[in-house]
Short mmCIF file of C-alpha atoms in Angstrom, two decimals:
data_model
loop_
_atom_site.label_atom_id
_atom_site.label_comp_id
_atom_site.label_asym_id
_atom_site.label_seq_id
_atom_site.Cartn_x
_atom_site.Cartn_y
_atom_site.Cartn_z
CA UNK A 1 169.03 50.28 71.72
CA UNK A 2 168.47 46.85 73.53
CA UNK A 3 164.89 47.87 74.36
CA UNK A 4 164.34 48.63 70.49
CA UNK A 5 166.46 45.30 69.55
CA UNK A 6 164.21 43.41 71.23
CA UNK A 7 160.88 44.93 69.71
CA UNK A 8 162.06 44.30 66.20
CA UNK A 9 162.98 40.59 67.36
CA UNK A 10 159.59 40.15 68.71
CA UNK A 11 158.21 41.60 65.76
CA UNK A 12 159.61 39.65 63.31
CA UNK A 13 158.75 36.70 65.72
CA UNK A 14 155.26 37.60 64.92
CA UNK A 15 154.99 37.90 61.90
CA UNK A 16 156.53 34.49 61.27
CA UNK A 17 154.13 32.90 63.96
CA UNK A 18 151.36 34.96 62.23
CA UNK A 19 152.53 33.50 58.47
CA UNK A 20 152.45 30.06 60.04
CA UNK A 21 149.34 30.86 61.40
CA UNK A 22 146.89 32.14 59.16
CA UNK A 23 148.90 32.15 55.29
CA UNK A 24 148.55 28.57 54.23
CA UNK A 25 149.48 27.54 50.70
CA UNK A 26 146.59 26.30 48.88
CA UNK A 27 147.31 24.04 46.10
CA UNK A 28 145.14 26.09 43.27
CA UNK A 29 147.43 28.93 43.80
CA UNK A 30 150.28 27.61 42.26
CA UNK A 31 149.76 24.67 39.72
CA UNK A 32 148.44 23.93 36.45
CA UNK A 33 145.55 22.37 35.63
CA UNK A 34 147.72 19.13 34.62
CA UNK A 35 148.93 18.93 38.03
CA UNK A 36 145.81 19.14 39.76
CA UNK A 37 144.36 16.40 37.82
CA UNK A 38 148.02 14.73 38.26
CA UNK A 39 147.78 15.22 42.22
CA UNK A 40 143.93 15.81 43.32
CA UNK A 41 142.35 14.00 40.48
CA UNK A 42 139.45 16.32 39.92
CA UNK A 43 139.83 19.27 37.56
CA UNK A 44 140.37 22.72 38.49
CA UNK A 45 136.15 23.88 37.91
CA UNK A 46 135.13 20.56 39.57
CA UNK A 47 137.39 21.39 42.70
CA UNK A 48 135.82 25.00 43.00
CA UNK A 49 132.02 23.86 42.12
CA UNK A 50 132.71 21.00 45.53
CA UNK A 51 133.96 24.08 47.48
CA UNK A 52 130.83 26.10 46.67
CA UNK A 53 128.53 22.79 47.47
CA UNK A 54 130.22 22.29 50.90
CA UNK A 55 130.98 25.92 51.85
CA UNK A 56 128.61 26.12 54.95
CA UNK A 57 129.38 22.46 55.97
CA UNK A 58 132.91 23.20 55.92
CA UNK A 59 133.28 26.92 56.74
CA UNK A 60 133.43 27.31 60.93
CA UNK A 61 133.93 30.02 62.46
CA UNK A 62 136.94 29.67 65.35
CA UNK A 63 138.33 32.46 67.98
CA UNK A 64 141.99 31.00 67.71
CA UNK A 65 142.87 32.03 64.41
CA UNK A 66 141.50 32.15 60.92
CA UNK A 67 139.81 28.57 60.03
CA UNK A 68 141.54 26.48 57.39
CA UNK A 69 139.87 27.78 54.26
CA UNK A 70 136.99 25.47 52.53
CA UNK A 71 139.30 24.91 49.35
CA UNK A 72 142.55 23.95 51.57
CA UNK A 73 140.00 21.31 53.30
CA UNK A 74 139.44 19.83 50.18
CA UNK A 75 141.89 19.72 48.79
CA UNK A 76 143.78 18.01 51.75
CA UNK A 77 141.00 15.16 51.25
CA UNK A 78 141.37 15.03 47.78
CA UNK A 79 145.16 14.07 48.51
CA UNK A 80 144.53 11.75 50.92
CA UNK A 81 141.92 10.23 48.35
CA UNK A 82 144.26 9.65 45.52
CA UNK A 83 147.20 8.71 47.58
CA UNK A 84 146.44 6.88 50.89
CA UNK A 85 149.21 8.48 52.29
CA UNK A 86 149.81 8.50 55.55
CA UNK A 87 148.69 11.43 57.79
CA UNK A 88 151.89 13.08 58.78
CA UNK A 89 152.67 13.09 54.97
CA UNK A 90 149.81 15.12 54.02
CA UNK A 91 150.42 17.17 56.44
CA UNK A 92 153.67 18.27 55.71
CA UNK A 93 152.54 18.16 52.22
CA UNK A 94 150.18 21.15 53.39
CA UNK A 95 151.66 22.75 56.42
CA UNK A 96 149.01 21.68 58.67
CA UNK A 97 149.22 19.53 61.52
CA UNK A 98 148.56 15.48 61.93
CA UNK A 99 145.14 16.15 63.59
CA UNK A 100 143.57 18.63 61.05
CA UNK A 101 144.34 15.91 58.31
CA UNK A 102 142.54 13.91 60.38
CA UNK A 103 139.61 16.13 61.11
CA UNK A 104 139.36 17.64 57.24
CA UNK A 105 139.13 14.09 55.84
CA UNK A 106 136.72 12.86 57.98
CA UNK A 107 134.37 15.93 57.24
CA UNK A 108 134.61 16.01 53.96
CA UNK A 109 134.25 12.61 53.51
CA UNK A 110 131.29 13.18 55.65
CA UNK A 111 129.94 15.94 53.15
CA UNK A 112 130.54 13.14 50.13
CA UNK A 113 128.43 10.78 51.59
CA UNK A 114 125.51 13.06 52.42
CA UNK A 115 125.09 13.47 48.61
CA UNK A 116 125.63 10.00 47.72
CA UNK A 117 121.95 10.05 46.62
CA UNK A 118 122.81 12.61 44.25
CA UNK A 119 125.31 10.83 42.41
CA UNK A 120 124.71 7.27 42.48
CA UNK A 121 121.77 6.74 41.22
CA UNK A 122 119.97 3.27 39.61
CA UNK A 123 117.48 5.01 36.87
CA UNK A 124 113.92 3.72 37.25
CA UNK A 125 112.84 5.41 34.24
CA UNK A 126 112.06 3.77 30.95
CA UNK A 127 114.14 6.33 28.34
CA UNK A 128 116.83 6.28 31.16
CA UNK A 129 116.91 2.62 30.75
CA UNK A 130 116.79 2.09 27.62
CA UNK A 131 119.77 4.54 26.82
CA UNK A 132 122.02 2.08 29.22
CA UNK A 133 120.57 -0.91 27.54
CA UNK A 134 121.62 0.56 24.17
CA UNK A 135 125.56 1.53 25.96
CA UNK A 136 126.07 -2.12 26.90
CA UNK A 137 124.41 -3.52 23.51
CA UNK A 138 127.31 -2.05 21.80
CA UNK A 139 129.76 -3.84 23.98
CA UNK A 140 128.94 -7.57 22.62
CA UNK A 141 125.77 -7.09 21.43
CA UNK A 142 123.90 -8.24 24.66
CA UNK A 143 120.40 -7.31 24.89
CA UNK A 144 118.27 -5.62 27.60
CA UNK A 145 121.28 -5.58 29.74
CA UNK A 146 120.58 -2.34 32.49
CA UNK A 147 123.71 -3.19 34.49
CA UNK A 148 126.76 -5.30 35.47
CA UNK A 149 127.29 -6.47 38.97
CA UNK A 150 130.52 -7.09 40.98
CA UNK A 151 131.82 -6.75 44.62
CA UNK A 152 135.50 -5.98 45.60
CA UNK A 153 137.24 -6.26 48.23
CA UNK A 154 138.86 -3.05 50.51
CA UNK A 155 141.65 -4.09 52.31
CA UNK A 156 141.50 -2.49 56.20
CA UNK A 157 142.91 -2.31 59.25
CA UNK A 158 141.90 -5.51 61.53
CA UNK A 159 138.97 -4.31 63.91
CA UNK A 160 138.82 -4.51 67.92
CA UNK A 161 135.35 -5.47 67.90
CA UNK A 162 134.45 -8.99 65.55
CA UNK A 163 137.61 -9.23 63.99
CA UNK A 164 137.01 -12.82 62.40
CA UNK A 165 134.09 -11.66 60.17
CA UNK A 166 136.18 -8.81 58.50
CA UNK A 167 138.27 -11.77 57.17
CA UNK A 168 137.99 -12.38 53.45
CA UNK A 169 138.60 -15.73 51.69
CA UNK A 170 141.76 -14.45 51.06
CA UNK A 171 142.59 -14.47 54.84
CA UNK A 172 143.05 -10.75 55.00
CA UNK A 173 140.94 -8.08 56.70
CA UNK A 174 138.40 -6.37 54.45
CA UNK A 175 135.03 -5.10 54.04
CA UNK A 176 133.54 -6.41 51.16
CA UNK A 177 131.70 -3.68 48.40
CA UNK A 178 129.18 -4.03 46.15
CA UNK A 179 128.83 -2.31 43.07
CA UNK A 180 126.30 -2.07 40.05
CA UNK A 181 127.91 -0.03 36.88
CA UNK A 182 126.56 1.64 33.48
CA UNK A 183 128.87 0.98 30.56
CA UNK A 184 130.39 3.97 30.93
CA UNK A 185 131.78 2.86 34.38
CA UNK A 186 130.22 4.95 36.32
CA UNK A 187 128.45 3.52 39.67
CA UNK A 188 124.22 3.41 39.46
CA UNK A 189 124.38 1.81 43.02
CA UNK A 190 127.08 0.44 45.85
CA UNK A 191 126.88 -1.08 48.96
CA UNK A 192 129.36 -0.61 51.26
CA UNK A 193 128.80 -1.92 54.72
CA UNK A 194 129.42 -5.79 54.71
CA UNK A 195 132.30 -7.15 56.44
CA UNK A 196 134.61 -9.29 54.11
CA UNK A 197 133.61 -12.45 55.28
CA UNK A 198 130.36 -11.90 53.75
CA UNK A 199 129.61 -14.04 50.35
CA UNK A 200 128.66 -11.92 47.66
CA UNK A 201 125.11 -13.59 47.28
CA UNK A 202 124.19 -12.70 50.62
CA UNK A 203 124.98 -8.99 50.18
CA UNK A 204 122.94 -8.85 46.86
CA UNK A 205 119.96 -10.82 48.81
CA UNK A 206 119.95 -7.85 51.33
CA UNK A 207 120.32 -4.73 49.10
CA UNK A 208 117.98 -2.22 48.14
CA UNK A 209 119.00 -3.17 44.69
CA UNK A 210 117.66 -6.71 44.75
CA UNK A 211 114.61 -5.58 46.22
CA UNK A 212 113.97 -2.90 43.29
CA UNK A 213 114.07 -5.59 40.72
CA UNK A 214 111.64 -8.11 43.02
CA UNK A 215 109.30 -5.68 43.24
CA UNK A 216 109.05 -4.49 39.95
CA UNK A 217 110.88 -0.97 40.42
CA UNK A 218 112.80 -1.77 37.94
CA UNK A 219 110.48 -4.03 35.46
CA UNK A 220 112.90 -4.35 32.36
CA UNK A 221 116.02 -5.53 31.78
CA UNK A 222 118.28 -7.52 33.28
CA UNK A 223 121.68 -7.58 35.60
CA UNK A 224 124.73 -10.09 34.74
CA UNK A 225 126.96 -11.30 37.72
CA UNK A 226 129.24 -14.11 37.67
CA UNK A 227 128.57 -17.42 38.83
CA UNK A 228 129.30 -16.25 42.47
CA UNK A 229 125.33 -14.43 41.91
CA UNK A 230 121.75 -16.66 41.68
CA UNK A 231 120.31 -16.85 38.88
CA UNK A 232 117.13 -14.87 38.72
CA UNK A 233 115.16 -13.74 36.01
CA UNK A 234 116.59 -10.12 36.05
CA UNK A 235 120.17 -11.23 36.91
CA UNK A 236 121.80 -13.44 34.26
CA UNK A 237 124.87 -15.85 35.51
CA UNK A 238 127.65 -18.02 32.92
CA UNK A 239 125.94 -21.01 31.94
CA UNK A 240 128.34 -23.36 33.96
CA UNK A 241 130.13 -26.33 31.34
CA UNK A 242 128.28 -24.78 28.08
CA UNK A 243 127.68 -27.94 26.02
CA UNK A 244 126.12 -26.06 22.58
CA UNK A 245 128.18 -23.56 20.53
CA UNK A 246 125.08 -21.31 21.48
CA UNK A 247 125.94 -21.55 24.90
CA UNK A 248 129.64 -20.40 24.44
CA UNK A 249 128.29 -17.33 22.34
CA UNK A 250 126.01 -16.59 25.19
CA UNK A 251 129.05 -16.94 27.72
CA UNK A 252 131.16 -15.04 25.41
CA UNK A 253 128.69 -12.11 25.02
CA UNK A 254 128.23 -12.71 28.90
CA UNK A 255 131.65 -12.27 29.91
CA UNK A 256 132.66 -9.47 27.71
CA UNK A 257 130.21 -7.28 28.76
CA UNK A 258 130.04 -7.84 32.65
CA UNK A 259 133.88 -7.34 32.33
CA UNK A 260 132.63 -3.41 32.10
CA UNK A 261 132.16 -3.47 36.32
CA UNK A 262 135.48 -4.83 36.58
CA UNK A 263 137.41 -2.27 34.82
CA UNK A 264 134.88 -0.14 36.75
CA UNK A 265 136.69 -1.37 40.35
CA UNK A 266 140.01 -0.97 38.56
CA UNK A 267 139.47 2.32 37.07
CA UNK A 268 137.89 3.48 40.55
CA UNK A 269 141.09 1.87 42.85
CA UNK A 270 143.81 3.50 40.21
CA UNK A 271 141.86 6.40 40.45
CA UNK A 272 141.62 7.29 44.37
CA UNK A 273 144.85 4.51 46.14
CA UNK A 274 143.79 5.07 49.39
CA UNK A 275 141.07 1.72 48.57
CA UNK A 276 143.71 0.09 46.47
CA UNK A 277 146.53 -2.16 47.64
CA UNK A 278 148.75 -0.28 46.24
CA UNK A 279 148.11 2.96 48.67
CA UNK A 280 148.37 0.69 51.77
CA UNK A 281 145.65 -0.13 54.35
CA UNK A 282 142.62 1.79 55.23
CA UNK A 283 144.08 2.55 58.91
CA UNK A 284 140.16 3.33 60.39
CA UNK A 285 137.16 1.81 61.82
CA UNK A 286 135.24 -0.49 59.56
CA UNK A 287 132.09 2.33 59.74
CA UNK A 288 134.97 5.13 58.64
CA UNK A 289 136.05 3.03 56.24
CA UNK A 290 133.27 2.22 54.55
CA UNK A 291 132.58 5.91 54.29
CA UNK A 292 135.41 6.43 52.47
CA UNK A 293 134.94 3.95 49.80
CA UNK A 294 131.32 6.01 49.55
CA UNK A 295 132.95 9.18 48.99
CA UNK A 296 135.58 7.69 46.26
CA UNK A 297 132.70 6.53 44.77
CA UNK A 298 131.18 10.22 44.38
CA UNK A 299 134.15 11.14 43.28
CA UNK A 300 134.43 8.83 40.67
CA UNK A 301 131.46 9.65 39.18
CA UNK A 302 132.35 13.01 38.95
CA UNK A 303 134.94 12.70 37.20
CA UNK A 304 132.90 10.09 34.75
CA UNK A 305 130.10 13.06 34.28
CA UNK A 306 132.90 15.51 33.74
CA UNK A 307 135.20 13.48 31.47
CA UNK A 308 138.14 13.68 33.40
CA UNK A 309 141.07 11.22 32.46
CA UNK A 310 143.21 9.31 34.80
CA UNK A 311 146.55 10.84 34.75
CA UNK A 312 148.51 8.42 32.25
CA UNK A 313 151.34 8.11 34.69
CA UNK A 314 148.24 6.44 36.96
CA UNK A 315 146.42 4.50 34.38
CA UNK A 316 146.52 1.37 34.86
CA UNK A 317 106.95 -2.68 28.15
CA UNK A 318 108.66 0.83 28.18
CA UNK A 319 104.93 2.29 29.27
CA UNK A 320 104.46 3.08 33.27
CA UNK A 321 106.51 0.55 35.20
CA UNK A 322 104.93 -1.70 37.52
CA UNK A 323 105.54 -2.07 41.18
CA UNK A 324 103.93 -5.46 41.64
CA UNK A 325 106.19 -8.17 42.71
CA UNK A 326 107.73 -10.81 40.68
CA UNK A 327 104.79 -13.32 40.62
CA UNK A 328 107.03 -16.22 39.21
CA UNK A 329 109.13 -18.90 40.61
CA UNK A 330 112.84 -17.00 41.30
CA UNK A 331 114.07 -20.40 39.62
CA UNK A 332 112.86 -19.33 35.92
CA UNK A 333 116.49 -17.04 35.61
CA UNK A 334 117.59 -20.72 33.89
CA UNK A 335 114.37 -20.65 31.58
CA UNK A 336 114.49 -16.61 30.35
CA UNK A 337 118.74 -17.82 30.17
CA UNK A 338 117.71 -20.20 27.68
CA UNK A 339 115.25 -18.36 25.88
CA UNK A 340 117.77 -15.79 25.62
CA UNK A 341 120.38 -18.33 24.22
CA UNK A 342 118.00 -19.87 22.19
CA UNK A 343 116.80 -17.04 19.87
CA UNK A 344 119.97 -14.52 20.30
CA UNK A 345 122.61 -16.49 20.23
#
């Protein structure tokens, strides 16, 4: 009787080691498509189609025990994305341990930023164009306008190695994000790499995005940035103390429709915490970090493609183009400003 006592015992043992083991609950078993939205902040088909796209990046093969299953992977990440919890949390949140949190963000984020290219993408191509001209033209009315420009700050963790450059003007530690939207919010390029002591102009000077316009990539059209931006000829500024009612119209027209990359940061920070104050601080190296804010960004344009709403309870010459470069003085952005304010507004 002992000897058979102790066989059930063990048995039972087993099987609970075994259910701990290999049975893990996976969040698309059990709730509703609200909830998923609510929680993960991708819908239901968007979840499974990023599970068929990663499947041999994620799947591994392991002669411990069954491998966490691509969806569970995701899904932790997807938590981690729209929370910024800590790890432990998610974990428990899960039933996994600390360091698979860990190790599942990191490759999925991984995953996200290999198709970056994919996803956020600045259209060279002259119908493209002129379809976002025609999105932000029915903002204020403001012509020709192929994008607004912004950059945000991500608050982080203060790095062992150069700590005083990731200090921002606001005296906390940061890497500082560039960001050029459509007027549907979604991301055409970002640039996530700069420490947050770095001025805005400088970061636009060095991107590929600067260089596209010099060189003619893009030929038509123009960007609008604040005042914190040089004025170019393809990247309008505020006319700084307007003195003619024109002026103010122009500034008014300006303001209103840059304001679209703003709401763009917003949206995208209410959207996935973990870059937002509000979810805490990105607890990573800067070079993690900054991969994160990529894959938020991939995300987030997702979810723009597929119409997905923030959870309310969260809500806060059109022939060939040329590839010469810009053969004029960089100082005539204040003449095509004028002309601009002179016969529009």
């Amino acid at each position: 009787m002992a000897a058979a006592y102790i066989r059930l015992r063990r048995r039972a043992y087993n099987i609970r080691r075994n259910r701990l083991i290999r049975d893990y609950d996976n969040p698309l078993d059990y709730l509703d498509d609200y909830d998923i939205v609510r929680k993960y902040r991708l819908s239901r088909p968007l979840i499974i189609d990023l599970c068929r796209m990663f499947d041999n990046d994620l799947k591994r093969p392991t002669m411990r025990s069954r491998a966490f299953p691509v969806s569970l992977q995701i899904m932790v990440a997807l938590r981690f994305y729209a929370t910024g919890s800590f790890q432990l949390v998610n974990a428990d949140v899960h039933n996994i341990s600390k360091s698979s949190v860990s190790n599942i963000t990191r490759d999925v984020t991984q995953c996200l930023v290999r198709v970056c290219q994919q996803y956020v993408v600045m259209p060279t191509d002259p119908v493209e164009l002129q379809s976002v001209m025609q999105g932000f033209y029915n903002v204020a009315n403001f012509p020709n306008v192929v994008g607004a420009i912004d950059g945000t700050h991500i608050r982080i963790r203060s790095p062992s190695v150069d700590e005083h450059i990731y200090v921002n003007r606001k005296n906390y530690h940061s890497v500082n994000v560039q960001g050029v939207c459509d007027s549907d919010m979604k991301f055409m390029n970002i640039v996530a790499k700069w420490p947050g002591a770095t001025h805005d102009a400088f970061i636009w000077a060095n991107s590929n995005i600067s260089e596209m316009f010099e060189n003619r990539t893009i030929g038509h059209g123009w960007l609008l940035g604040d005042s914190g931006y040089p004025l170019r000829p393809w990247l309008l500024t505020p006319v700084l103390n307007p003195g003619t009612r024109q002026q103010q119209r122009y500034n008014e027209a300006h303001m209103q429709t840059r304001s679209i990359v703003e709401r763009s940061f917003g949206l995208l920070k209410s959207r996935f915490r973990c870059i937002d104050t509000s979810g805490g601080t990105l607890l990573y190296t800067p070079k993690r970090c900054c991969d994160i804010v990529i894959a938020v960004v991939v995300l987030h344009n997702m979810c723009i493609i597929h119409r997905i709403p923030l959870p309310a309870d969260n809500f806060e010459d059109r022939g060939r183009l040329g590839r010469q470069h810009y053969n004029g003085n960089l100082n005539d952005g204040a003449a095509v400003r004028q002309r601009l304010i002179n016969g529009r507004f």
